[in-house]
């Protein structure tokens, strides 16, 4: 679903997400009618005036948030490490380097490739 001054709309792409019943992609391109919430009034607020070229507009809202706590690290790595080649240009070369570094540290790896 996307929106703009003309309103909200959705797209139906025949052939996208083709799959047999039971597959996760079976219903990806099935048209659905669903109610979409109204546009928040805050999106229509007037943007601040820029007085000169030295003004800085901060895209971050003035809302405070709690810092995210990182999980404790064990110092080790669970084996085996899966390396997935997503079939992009030179991706396998990058994975070769990672695999060599992991194996040099004594970590077992497994290679997988996206069709």
Short mmCIF file of N, CA and C in Angstrom, two decimals:
data_model
loop_
_atom_site.label_atom_id
_atom_site.label_comp_id
_atom_site.label_asym_id
_atom_site.label_seq_id
_atom_site.Cartn_x
_atom_site.Cartn_y
_atom_site.Cartn_z
N UNK A 1 0.86 -1.17 0.00
CA UNK A 1 0.00 0.00 0.00
C UNK A 1 0.90 1.23 0.00
N UNK A 2 0.56 2.18 -0.79
CA UNK A 2 1.32 3.42 -0.86
C UNK A 2 0.35 4.59 -0.79
N UNK A 3 0.84 5.76 -0.55
CA UNK A 3 -0.05 6.91 -0.45
C UNK A 3 0.60 8.17 -0.96
N UNK A 4 -0.18 9.17 -1.18
CA UNK A 4 0.32 10.44 -1.65
C UNK A 4 -0.83 11.42 -1.68
N UNK A 5 -0.65 12.52 -2.34
CA UNK A 5 -1.70 13.53 -2.41
C UNK A 5 -2.95 13.00 -3.12
N UNK A 6 -2.76 12.04 -4.03
CA UNK A 6 -3.90 11.49 -4.77
C UNK A 6 -4.66 10.45 -3.96
N UNK A 7 -4.12 10.01 -2.83
CA UNK A 7 -4.77 9.01 -2.01
C UNK A 7 -3.95 7.75 -1.92
N UNK A 8 -4.51 6.75 -1.28
CA UNK A 8 -3.79 5.49 -1.09
C UNK A 8 -4.22 4.50 -2.16
N UNK A 9 -3.30 3.63 -2.50
CA UNK A 9 -3.61 2.62 -3.50
C UNK A 9 -2.74 1.40 -3.24
N UNK A 10 -3.07 0.29 -3.85
CA UNK A 10 -2.24 -0.90 -3.76
C UNK A 10 -2.02 -1.42 -5.17
N UNK A 11 -1.07 -2.34 -5.31
CA UNK A 11 -0.73 -2.86 -6.62
C UNK A 11 -0.98 -4.36 -6.68
N UNK A 12 -1.43 -4.84 -7.83
CA UNK A 12 -1.61 -6.26 -8.10
C UNK A 12 -0.70 -6.60 -9.25
N UNK A 13 0.23 -7.53 -9.02
CA UNK A 13 1.20 -7.88 -10.05
C UNK A 13 1.03 -9.35 -10.44
N UNK A 14 0.27 -9.64 -11.50
CA UNK A 14 0.08 -11.03 -11.91
C UNK A 14 1.42 -11.69 -12.19
N UNK A 15 1.58 -12.90 -11.71
CA UNK A 15 2.80 -13.65 -11.94
C UNK A 15 3.82 -13.49 -10.84
N UNK A 16 3.68 -12.46 -10.01
CA UNK A 16 4.62 -12.27 -8.91
C UNK A 16 4.18 -13.16 -7.76
N UNK A 17 5.10 -13.94 -7.23
CA UNK A 17 4.76 -14.81 -6.10
C UNK A 17 4.01 -16.05 -6.52
N UNK A 18 4.26 -16.53 -7.74
CA UNK A 18 3.58 -17.72 -8.21
C UNK A 18 4.05 -18.91 -7.39
N UNK A 19 3.14 -19.73 -6.95
CA UNK A 19 3.49 -20.93 -6.20
C UNK A 19 2.30 -21.85 -6.10
N UNK A 20 2.56 -23.09 -5.84
CA UNK A 20 1.50 -24.08 -5.69
C UNK A 20 0.88 -23.94 -4.30
N UNK A 21 -0.39 -24.38 -4.15
CA UNK A 21 -1.02 -24.32 -2.83
C UNK A 21 -0.16 -25.03 -1.79
N UNK A 22 -0.04 -24.40 -0.63
CA UNK A 22 0.80 -24.95 0.42
C UNK A 22 2.17 -24.31 0.48
N UNK A 23 2.60 -23.68 -0.62
CA UNK A 23 3.90 -23.00 -0.64
C UNK A 23 3.73 -21.60 -0.04
N UNK A 24 4.77 -21.04 0.58
CA UNK A 24 4.64 -19.71 1.17
C UNK A 24 4.31 -18.63 0.13
N UNK A 25 4.66 -18.86 -1.13
CA UNK A 25 4.42 -17.85 -2.16
C UNK A 25 3.11 -18.05 -2.91
N UNK A 26 2.30 -19.01 -2.50
CA UNK A 26 1.10 -19.36 -3.25
C UNK A 26 0.12 -18.21 -3.38
N UNK A 27 -0.03 -17.37 -2.37
CA UNK A 27 -1.05 -16.32 -2.40
C UNK A 27 -0.48 -14.91 -2.38
N UNK A 28 0.79 -14.76 -2.76
CA UNK A 28 1.42 -13.43 -2.68
C UNK A 28 0.79 -12.42 -3.62
N UNK A 29 0.28 -12.86 -4.76
CA UNK A 29 -0.27 -11.92 -5.71
C UNK A 29 -1.78 -12.08 -5.84
N UNK A 30 -2.43 -12.41 -4.74
CA UNK A 30 -3.88 -12.53 -4.73
C UNK A 30 -4.47 -11.18 -4.35
N UNK A 31 -5.39 -10.63 -5.18
CA UNK A 31 -5.96 -9.33 -4.83
C UNK A 31 -6.78 -9.41 -3.55
N UNK A 32 -6.66 -8.39 -2.69
CA UNK A 32 -7.36 -8.35 -1.41
C UNK A 32 -7.92 -6.95 -1.23
N UNK A 33 -9.12 -6.87 -0.71
CA UNK A 33 -9.69 -5.57 -0.36
C UNK A 33 -9.59 -5.42 1.14
N UNK A 34 -8.96 -4.36 1.57
CA UNK A 34 -8.80 -4.12 3.00
C UNK A 34 -8.93 -2.63 3.26
N UNK A 35 -9.50 -2.29 4.40
CA UNK A 35 -9.66 -0.88 4.79
C UNK A 35 -8.30 -0.31 5.18
N UNK A 36 -8.02 0.88 4.72
CA UNK A 36 -6.77 1.57 5.02
C UNK A 36 -7.09 2.75 5.91
N UNK A 37 -6.30 2.91 6.99
CA UNK A 37 -6.56 4.01 7.93
C UNK A 37 -6.41 5.36 7.23
N UNK A 38 -7.07 6.35 7.79
CA UNK A 38 -7.01 7.68 7.20
C UNK A 38 -5.62 8.29 7.40
N UNK A 39 -5.30 9.24 6.57
CA UNK A 39 -4.00 9.90 6.62
C UNK A 39 -3.89 10.74 7.89
N UNK A 40 -2.80 10.56 8.67
CA UNK A 40 -2.63 11.35 9.90
C UNK A 40 -2.50 12.84 9.57
N UNK A 41 -3.14 13.68 10.36
CA UNK A 41 -3.10 15.13 10.14
C UNK A 41 -1.68 15.67 10.26
N UNK A 42 -0.83 15.01 11.05
CA UNK A 42 0.55 15.48 11.24
C UNK A 42 1.32 15.50 9.93
N UNK A 43 0.93 14.66 8.98
CA UNK A 43 1.62 14.62 7.69
C UNK A 43 1.32 15.85 6.84
N UNK A 44 0.25 16.55 7.15
CA UNK A 44 -0.13 17.74 6.38
C UNK A 44 0.36 19.03 7.03
N UNK A 45 1.15 18.93 8.11
CA UNK A 45 1.66 20.13 8.78
C UNK A 45 2.62 20.87 7.85
N UNK A 46 2.61 22.18 7.96
CA UNK A 46 3.48 23.02 7.12
C UNK A 46 4.93 22.84 7.52
N UNK A 47 5.79 22.69 6.55
CA UNK A 47 7.22 22.55 6.80
C UNK A 47 7.77 23.87 7.31
N UNK A 48 8.81 23.85 8.15
CA UNK A 48 9.38 25.10 8.66
C UNK A 48 10.01 25.91 7.53
N UNK A 49 9.92 27.25 7.68
CA UNK A 49 10.52 28.13 6.68
C UNK A 49 12.04 28.13 6.84
N UNK A 50 12.74 28.12 5.73
CA UNK A 50 14.20 28.20 5.74
C UNK A 50 14.56 29.65 5.50
N UNK A 51 15.22 30.28 6.48
CA UNK A 51 15.52 31.71 6.39
C UNK A 51 16.74 31.98 5.54
N UNK A 52 17.75 31.14 5.68
CA UNK A 52 18.93 31.30 4.85
C UNK A 52 19.54 29.92 4.62
N UNK A 53 20.58 29.84 3.85
CA UNK A 53 21.18 28.56 3.50
C UNK A 53 21.89 27.87 4.63
N UNK A 54 22.02 28.54 5.80
CA UNK A 54 22.73 27.96 6.93
C UNK A 54 21.80 27.21 7.88
N UNK A 55 20.48 27.26 7.63
CA UNK A 55 19.55 26.55 8.51
C UNK A 55 19.71 25.04 8.32
N UNK A 56 19.61 24.33 9.41
CA UNK A 56 19.70 22.86 9.36
C UNK A 56 18.34 22.30 9.75
N UNK A 57 17.81 21.43 8.91
CA UNK A 57 16.56 20.75 9.22
C UNK A 57 16.89 19.37 9.74
N UNK A 58 16.46 19.07 10.96
CA UNK A 58 16.74 17.77 11.57
C UNK A 58 15.58 16.82 11.25
N UNK A 59 15.84 15.72 10.53
CA UNK A 59 14.77 14.79 10.17
C UNK A 59 14.34 13.90 11.33
N UNK A 60 15.05 13.95 12.45
CA UNK A 60 14.74 13.11 13.60
C UNK A 60 13.67 13.80 14.44
N UNK A 61 12.61 13.08 14.80
CA UNK A 61 11.55 13.71 15.61
C UNK A 61 12.06 14.05 17.01
N UNK A 62 11.37 14.97 17.67
CA UNK A 62 11.75 15.39 19.02
C UNK A 62 11.16 14.44 20.07
N UNK A 63 11.31 13.16 19.87
CA UNK A 63 10.77 12.16 20.78
C UNK A 63 11.95 11.43 21.43
N UNK A 64 11.93 11.37 22.75
CA UNK A 64 13.01 10.64 23.41
C UNK A 64 12.70 9.14 23.35
N UNK A 65 13.74 8.34 23.35
CA UNK A 65 13.58 6.90 23.29
C UNK A 65 14.59 6.23 24.21
N UNK A 66 14.26 5.00 24.58
CA UNK A 66 15.16 4.24 25.43
C UNK A 66 16.30 3.68 24.58
N UNK A 67 17.51 3.71 25.11
CA UNK A 67 18.61 3.11 24.34
C UNK A 67 18.43 1.60 24.24
N UNK A 68 18.85 1.04 23.14
CA UNK A 68 18.76 -0.40 22.92
C UNK A 68 19.93 -1.08 23.61
N UNK A 69 19.64 -2.08 24.40
CA UNK A 69 20.68 -2.83 25.07
C UNK A 69 21.12 -3.98 24.18
N UNK A 70 22.42 -4.13 24.00
CA UNK A 70 22.94 -5.22 23.19
C UNK A 70 22.97 -6.51 24.00
N UNK A 71 22.80 -7.63 23.31
CA UNK A 71 22.88 -8.92 23.97
C UNK A 71 24.32 -9.17 24.41
N UNK A 72 24.49 -9.90 25.49
CA UNK A 72 25.83 -10.23 25.96
C UNK A 72 26.48 -11.19 24.97
N UNK A 73 27.73 -10.96 24.68
CA UNK A 73 28.48 -11.80 23.75
C UNK A 73 29.22 -12.87 24.52
N UNK A 74 29.24 -14.09 23.96
CA UNK A 74 29.91 -15.20 24.62
C UNK A 74 31.38 -15.25 24.28
N UNK A 75 31.78 -14.59 23.21
CA UNK A 75 33.16 -14.62 22.78
C UNK A 75 33.43 -15.73 21.77
N UNK A 76 32.49 -16.64 21.61
CA UNK A 76 32.66 -17.73 20.66
C UNK A 76 31.65 -17.63 19.54
N UNK A 77 31.75 -18.54 18.58
CA UNK A 77 30.82 -18.56 17.47
C UNK A 77 30.26 -19.98 17.34
N UNK A 78 28.94 -20.08 17.21
CA UNK A 78 28.31 -21.39 17.05
C UNK A 78 28.66 -21.94 15.67
N UNK A 79 28.92 -23.22 15.61
CA UNK A 79 29.28 -23.85 14.33
C UNK A 79 28.17 -24.78 13.90
N UNK A 80 28.05 -25.07 12.64
CA UNK A 80 28.75 -24.47 11.52
C UNK A 80 28.15 -23.11 11.16
N UNK A 81 28.93 -22.30 10.45
CA UNK A 81 28.47 -21.00 9.97
C UNK A 81 28.00 -21.18 8.53
N UNK A 82 26.77 -20.78 8.25
CA UNK A 82 26.22 -20.89 6.89
C UNK A 82 26.57 -19.64 6.10
N UNK A 83 27.08 -19.83 4.90
CA UNK A 83 27.39 -18.72 3.99
C UNK A 83 26.46 -18.85 2.80
N UNK A 84 25.61 -17.85 2.58
CA UNK A 84 24.61 -17.89 1.52
C UNK A 84 25.02 -17.00 0.36
N UNK A 85 25.21 -17.60 -0.80
CA UNK A 85 25.52 -16.86 -2.02
C UNK A 85 24.20 -16.46 -2.66
N UNK A 86 23.95 -15.14 -2.77
CA UNK A 86 22.68 -14.66 -3.31
C UNK A 86 22.75 -14.39 -4.82
N UNK A 87 23.78 -14.93 -5.46
CA UNK A 87 23.93 -14.86 -6.92
C UNK A 87 24.07 -13.44 -7.45
N UNK A 88 24.73 -12.58 -6.71
CA UNK A 88 25.05 -11.24 -7.19
C UNK A 88 26.49 -11.23 -7.68
N UNK A 89 26.82 -10.25 -8.49
CA UNK A 89 28.15 -10.16 -9.08
C UNK A 89 29.23 -10.17 -8.01
N UNK A 90 30.18 -11.04 -8.14
CA UNK A 90 31.35 -11.18 -7.27
C UNK A 90 31.01 -11.53 -5.84
N UNK A 91 29.77 -11.91 -5.58
CA UNK A 91 29.37 -12.30 -4.23
C UNK A 91 30.10 -13.54 -3.76
N UNK A 92 30.32 -14.48 -4.68
CA UNK A 92 31.02 -15.71 -4.29
C UNK A 92 32.47 -15.42 -3.90
N UNK A 93 33.07 -14.40 -4.54
CA UNK A 93 34.44 -14.03 -4.18
C UNK A 93 34.50 -13.50 -2.74
N UNK A 94 33.53 -12.70 -2.37
CA UNK A 94 33.48 -12.18 -1.01
C UNK A 94 33.30 -13.33 -0.02
N UNK A 95 32.41 -14.26 -0.35
CA UNK A 95 32.18 -15.39 0.54
C UNK A 95 33.41 -16.28 0.64
N UNK A 96 34.19 -16.38 -0.46
CA UNK A 96 35.44 -17.15 -0.42
C UNK A 96 36.39 -16.57 0.63
N UNK A 97 36.48 -15.24 0.68
CA UNK A 97 37.36 -14.58 1.66
C UNK A 97 36.86 -14.84 3.07
N UNK A 98 35.54 -14.68 3.29
CA UNK A 98 34.97 -14.94 4.61
C UNK A 98 35.22 -16.38 5.03
N UNK A 99 34.98 -17.30 4.08
CA UNK A 99 35.15 -18.72 4.39
C UNK A 99 36.60 -19.03 4.77
N UNK A 100 37.55 -18.46 4.04
CA UNK A 100 38.97 -18.69 4.34
C UNK A 100 39.31 -18.17 5.74
N UNK A 101 38.80 -17.00 6.11
CA UNK A 101 39.09 -16.43 7.43
C UNK A 101 38.45 -17.27 8.53
N UNK A 102 37.24 -17.74 8.30
CA UNK A 102 36.58 -18.58 9.30
C UNK A 102 37.31 -19.90 9.48
N UNK A 103 37.69 -20.52 8.37
CA UNK A 103 38.39 -21.81 8.45
C UNK A 103 39.76 -21.66 9.09
N UNK A 104 40.41 -20.52 8.85
CA UNK A 104 41.71 -20.27 9.48
C UNK A 104 41.57 -20.17 10.99
N UNK A 105 40.39 -19.78 11.47
CA UNK A 105 40.13 -19.70 12.90
C UNK A 105 39.59 -21.02 13.45
N UNK A 106 39.51 -22.03 12.57
CA UNK A 106 39.03 -23.34 13.01
C UNK A 106 37.53 -23.48 13.06
N UNK A 107 36.82 -22.60 12.36
CA UNK A 107 35.36 -22.63 12.37
C UNK A 107 34.87 -23.32 11.11
N UNK A 108 33.99 -24.30 11.30
CA UNK A 108 33.43 -25.06 10.18
C UNK A 108 32.39 -24.20 9.45
N UNK A 109 32.37 -24.26 8.11
CA UNK A 109 31.41 -23.50 7.31
C UNK A 109 30.64 -24.42 6.37
N UNK A 110 29.49 -23.95 5.96
CA UNK A 110 28.69 -24.62 4.93
C UNK A 110 28.27 -23.57 3.94
N UNK A 111 28.38 -23.91 2.65
CA UNK A 111 28.01 -22.97 1.58
C UNK A 111 26.66 -23.35 1.02
N UNK A 112 25.84 -22.33 0.78
CA UNK A 112 24.53 -22.49 0.16
C UNK A 112 24.44 -21.44 -0.95
N UNK A 113 23.63 -21.73 -1.96
CA UNK A 113 23.45 -20.78 -3.05
C UNK A 113 21.97 -20.61 -3.35
N UNK A 114 21.58 -19.37 -3.56
CA UNK A 114 20.21 -19.06 -3.95
C UNK A 114 20.09 -19.38 -5.44
N UNK A 115 19.03 -20.08 -5.83
CA UNK A 115 18.89 -20.44 -7.26
C UNK A 115 18.66 -19.24 -8.15
#
